[in-house]
Short mmCIF file of C-alpha atoms in Angstrom, two decimals:
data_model
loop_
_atom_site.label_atom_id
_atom_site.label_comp_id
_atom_site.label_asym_id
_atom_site.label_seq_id
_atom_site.Cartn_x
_atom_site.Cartn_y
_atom_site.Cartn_z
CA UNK A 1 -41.40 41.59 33.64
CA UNK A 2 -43.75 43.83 35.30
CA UNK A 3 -47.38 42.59 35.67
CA UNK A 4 -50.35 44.55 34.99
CA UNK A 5 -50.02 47.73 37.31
CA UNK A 6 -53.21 49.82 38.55
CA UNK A 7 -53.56 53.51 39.88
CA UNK A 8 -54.01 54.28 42.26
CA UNK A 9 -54.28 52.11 44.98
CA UNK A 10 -56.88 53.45 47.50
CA UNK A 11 -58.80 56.13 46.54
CA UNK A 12 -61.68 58.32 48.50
CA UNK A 13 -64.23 60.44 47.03
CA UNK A 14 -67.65 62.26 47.88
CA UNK A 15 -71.43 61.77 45.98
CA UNK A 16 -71.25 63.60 42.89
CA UNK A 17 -67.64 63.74 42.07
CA UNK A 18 -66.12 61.86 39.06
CA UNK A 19 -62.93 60.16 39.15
CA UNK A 20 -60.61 58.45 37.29
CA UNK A 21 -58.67 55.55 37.60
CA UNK A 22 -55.31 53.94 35.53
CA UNK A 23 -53.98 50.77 33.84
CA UNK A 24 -51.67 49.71 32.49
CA UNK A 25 -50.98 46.00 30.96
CA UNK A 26 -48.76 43.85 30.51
CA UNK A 27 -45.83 44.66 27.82
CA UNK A 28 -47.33 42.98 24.33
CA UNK A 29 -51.00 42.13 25.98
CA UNK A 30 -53.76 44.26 23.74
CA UNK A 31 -56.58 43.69 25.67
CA UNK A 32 -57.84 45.47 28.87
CA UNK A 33 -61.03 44.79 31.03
CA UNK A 34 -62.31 46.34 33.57
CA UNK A 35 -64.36 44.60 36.43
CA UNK A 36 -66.32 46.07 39.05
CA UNK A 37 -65.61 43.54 42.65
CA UNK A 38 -68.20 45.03 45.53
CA UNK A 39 -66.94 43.34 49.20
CA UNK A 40 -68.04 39.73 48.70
CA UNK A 41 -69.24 39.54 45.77
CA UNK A 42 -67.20 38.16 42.68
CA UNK A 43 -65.98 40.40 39.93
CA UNK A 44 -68.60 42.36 37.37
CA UNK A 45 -67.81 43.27 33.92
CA UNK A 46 -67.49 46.61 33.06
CA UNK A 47 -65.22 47.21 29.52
CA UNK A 48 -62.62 45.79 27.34
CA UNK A 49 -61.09 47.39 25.04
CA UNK A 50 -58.44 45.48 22.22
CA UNK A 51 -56.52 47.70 20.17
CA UNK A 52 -57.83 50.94 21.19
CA UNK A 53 -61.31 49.98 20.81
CA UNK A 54 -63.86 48.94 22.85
CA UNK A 55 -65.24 45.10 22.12
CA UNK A 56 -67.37 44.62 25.33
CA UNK A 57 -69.69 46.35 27.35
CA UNK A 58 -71.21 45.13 30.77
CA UNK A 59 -74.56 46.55 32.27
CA UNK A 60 -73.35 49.69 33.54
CA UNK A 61 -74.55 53.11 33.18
CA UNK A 62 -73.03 55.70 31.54
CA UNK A 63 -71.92 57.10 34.30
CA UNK A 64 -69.06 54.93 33.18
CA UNK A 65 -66.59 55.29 30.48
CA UNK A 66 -63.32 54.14 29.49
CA UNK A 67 -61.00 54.41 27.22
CA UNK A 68 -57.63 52.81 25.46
CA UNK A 69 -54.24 54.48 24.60
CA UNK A 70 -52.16 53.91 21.81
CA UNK A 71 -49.24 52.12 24.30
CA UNK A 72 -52.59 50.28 25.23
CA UNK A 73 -53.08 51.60 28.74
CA UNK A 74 -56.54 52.14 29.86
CA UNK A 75 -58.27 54.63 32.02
CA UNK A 76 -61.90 54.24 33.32
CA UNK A 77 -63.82 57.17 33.88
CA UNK A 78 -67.16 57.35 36.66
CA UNK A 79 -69.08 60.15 36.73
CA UNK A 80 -71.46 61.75 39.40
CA UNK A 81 -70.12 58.80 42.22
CA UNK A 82 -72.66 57.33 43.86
CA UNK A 83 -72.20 55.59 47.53
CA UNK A 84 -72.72 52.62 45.38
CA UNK A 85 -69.50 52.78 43.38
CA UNK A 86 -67.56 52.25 46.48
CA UNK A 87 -65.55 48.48 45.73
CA UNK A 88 -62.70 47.47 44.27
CA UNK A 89 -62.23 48.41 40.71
CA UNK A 90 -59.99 45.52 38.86
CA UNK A 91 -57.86 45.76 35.27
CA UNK A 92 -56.72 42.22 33.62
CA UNK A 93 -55.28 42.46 30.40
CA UNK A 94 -54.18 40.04 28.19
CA UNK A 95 -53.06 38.80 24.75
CA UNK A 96 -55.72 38.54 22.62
CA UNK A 97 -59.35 39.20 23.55
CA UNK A 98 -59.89 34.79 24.39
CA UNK A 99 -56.84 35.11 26.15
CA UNK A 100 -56.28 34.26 29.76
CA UNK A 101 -56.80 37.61 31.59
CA UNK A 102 -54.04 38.49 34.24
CA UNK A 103 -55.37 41.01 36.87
CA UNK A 104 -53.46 43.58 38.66
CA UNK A 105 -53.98 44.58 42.26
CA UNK A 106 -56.79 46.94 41.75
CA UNK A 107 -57.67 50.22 42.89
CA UNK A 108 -60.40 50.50 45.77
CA UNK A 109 -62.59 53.24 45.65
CA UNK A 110 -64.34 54.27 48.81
CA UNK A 111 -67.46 57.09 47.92
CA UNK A 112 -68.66 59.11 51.06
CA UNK B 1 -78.53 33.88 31.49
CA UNK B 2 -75.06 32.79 31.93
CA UNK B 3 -74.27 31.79 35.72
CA UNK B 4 -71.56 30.49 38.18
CA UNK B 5 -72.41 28.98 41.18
CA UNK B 6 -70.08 27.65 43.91
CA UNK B 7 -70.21 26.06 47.25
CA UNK B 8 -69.75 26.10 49.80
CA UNK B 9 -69.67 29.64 50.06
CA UNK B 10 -66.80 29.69 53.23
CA UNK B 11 -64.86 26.51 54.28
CA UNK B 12 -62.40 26.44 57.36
CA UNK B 13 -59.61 23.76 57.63
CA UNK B 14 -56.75 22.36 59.53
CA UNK B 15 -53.66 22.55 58.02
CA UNK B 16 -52.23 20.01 56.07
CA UNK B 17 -55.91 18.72 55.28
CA UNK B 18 -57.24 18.19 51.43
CA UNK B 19 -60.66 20.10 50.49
CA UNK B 20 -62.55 20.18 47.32
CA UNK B 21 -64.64 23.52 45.93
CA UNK B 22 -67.36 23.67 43.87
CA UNK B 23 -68.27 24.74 40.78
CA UNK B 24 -71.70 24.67 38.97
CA UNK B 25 -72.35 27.18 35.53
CA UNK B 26 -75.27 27.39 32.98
CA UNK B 27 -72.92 29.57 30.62
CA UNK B 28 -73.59 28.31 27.07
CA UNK B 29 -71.97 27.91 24.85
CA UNK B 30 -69.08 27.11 26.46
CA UNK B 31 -65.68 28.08 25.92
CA UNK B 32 -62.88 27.43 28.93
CA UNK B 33 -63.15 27.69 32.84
CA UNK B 34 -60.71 29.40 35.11
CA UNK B 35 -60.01 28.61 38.79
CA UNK B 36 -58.26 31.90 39.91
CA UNK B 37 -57.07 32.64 43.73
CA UNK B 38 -58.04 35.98 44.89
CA UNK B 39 -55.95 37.12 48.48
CA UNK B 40 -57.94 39.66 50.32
CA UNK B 41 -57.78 42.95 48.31
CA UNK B 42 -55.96 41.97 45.97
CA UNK B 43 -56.48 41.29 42.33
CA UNK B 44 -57.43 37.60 41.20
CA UNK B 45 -54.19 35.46 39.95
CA UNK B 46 -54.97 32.22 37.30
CA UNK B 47 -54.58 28.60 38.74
CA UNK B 48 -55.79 26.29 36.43
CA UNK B 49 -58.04 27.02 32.65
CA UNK B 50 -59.14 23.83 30.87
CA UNK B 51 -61.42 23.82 27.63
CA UNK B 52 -64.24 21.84 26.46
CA UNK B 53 -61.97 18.60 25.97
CA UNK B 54 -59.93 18.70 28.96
CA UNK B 55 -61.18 16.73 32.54
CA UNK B 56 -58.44 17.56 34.87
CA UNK B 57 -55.84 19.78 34.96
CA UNK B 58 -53.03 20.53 37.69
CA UNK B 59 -50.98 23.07 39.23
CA UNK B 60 -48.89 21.71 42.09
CA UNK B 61 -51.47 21.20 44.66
CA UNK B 62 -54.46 22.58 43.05
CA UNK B 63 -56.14 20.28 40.67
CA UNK B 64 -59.19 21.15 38.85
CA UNK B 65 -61.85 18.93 37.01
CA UNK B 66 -64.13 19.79 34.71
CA UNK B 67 -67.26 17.60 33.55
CA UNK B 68 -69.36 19.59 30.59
CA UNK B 69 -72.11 17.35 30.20
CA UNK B 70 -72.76 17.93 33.93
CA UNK B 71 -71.62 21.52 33.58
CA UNK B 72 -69.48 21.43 36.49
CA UNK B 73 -66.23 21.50 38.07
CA UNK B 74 -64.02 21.00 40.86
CA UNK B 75 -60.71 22.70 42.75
CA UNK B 76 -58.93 19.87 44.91
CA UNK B 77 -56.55 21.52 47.38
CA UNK B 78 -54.27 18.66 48.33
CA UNK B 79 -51.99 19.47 51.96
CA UNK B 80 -53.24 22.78 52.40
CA UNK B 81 -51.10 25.15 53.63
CA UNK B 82 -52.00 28.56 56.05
CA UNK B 83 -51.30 30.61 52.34
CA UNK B 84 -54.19 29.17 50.53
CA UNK B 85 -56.08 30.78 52.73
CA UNK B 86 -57.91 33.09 50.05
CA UNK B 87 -60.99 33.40 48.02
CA UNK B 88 -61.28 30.86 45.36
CA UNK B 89 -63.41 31.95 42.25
CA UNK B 90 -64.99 30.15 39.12
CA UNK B 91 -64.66 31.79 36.26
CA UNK B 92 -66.13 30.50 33.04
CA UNK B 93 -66.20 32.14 29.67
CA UNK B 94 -68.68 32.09 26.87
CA UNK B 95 -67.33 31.29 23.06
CA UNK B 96 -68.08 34.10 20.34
CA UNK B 97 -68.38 36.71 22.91
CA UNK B 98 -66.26 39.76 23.46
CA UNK B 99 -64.71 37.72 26.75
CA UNK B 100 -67.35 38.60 28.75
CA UNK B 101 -66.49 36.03 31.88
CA UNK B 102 -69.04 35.17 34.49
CA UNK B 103 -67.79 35.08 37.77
CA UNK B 104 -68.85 33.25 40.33
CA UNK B 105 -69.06 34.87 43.83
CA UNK B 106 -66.35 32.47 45.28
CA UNK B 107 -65.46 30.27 48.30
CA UNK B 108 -63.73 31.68 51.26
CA UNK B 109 -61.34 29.40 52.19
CA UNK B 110 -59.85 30.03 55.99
CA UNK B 111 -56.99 26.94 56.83
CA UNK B 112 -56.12 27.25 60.19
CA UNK B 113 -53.27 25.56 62.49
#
């Protein structure tokens, strides 16, 4: 089976442009977060969405957005990028919202 | 405020040697804590996740502890081997949340011939 797959890999935008970035779990899991990982730091909580909705929020602005699709992928949204955003941008989805979260290789965003 | 502290924050060792990482967290109330091995730019995969009632659990060479009346826990590394080099995070989750994990910022581990 395929494990959670992210897209796409590297990415590279300016200040002020919005991008978008893909997920898509693992065949049966529900559940999608997203997580914010700046270079050294651990992981930061961004969404999860279970069944299409969204059951968590981390402190982000709402520069960020994200949504779930009825085959339960997941695409986050950033708006007006800031040099800030630049880190890797991680999707783990799993069962049930307790679940253990499997993450997929991520998607690093690099903001000029 | 819910947090996850490790140490020590890098750790370089010869090959074949043990090592043990540390975990310290103030999320309450508890629910489960994950050990998860995170290779350079790459997303984080599960070792180890033991509840409330469980003190030790293993995965070949990694075995993790878990005290909660201390509120801490340990990764043992037994005959490391050149691929664990990696970053080693904490992860602890809070019960009757919407799986909000706290993260801790992880140990660096470099093993070295």
């Amino acid at each position: 089976d395929a494990g959670v797959t992210q897209s796409p890999t590297h990415l590279i935008k300016t200040r002020g442009q919005q991008v978008t970035l893909r997920c898509s779990p693992i065949s049966g899991h529900k559940s999608v977060s997203w997580y914010q990982q700046v270079l050294g730091q651990g992981p930061q909580f961004i969404f999860q969405y279970y069944e299409k909705e969204e059951r968590g929020r981390g402190n982000f602005p709402d520069r960020f957005s994200a949504r779930q699709f009825p085959n339960y992928s997941s695409e986050l949204n950033v708006n007006a990028l800031l040099l800030g955003d630049s880190a890797l941008y991680l999707c783990a989805s799993s069962l049930g919202r307790e679940k253990t979260q499997y993450f997929g290789p991520g998607t690093r965003l690099l903001v000029l | 405020k819910n947090q996850v502290e490790q140490s020590p924050q890098s750790l370089i060792i010869l090959e074949g040697k043990n090592c043990t990482l540390q975990c310290n967290y103030t999320v309450s109330p508890f629910s489960n804590l994950r050990w998860y091995k995170q290779d350079t730019g790459r997303g984080p995969v599960s070792l180890t996740i033991m509840t409330f009632s469980e003190n030790t659990k293993s995965n070949g060479r990694y075995t993790a502890t878990l005290d909660a009346d201390t509120k801490q826990s340990s990764l043992h590394i037994t005959a490391s081997q050149l691929s664990d080099s990696a970053s080693y995070i904490c992860v602890v989750s809070a019960a009757g949340t919407a799986s909000k994990l706290t993260f801790g910022t992880g140990t660096r581990l470099q093993v070295t011939l």
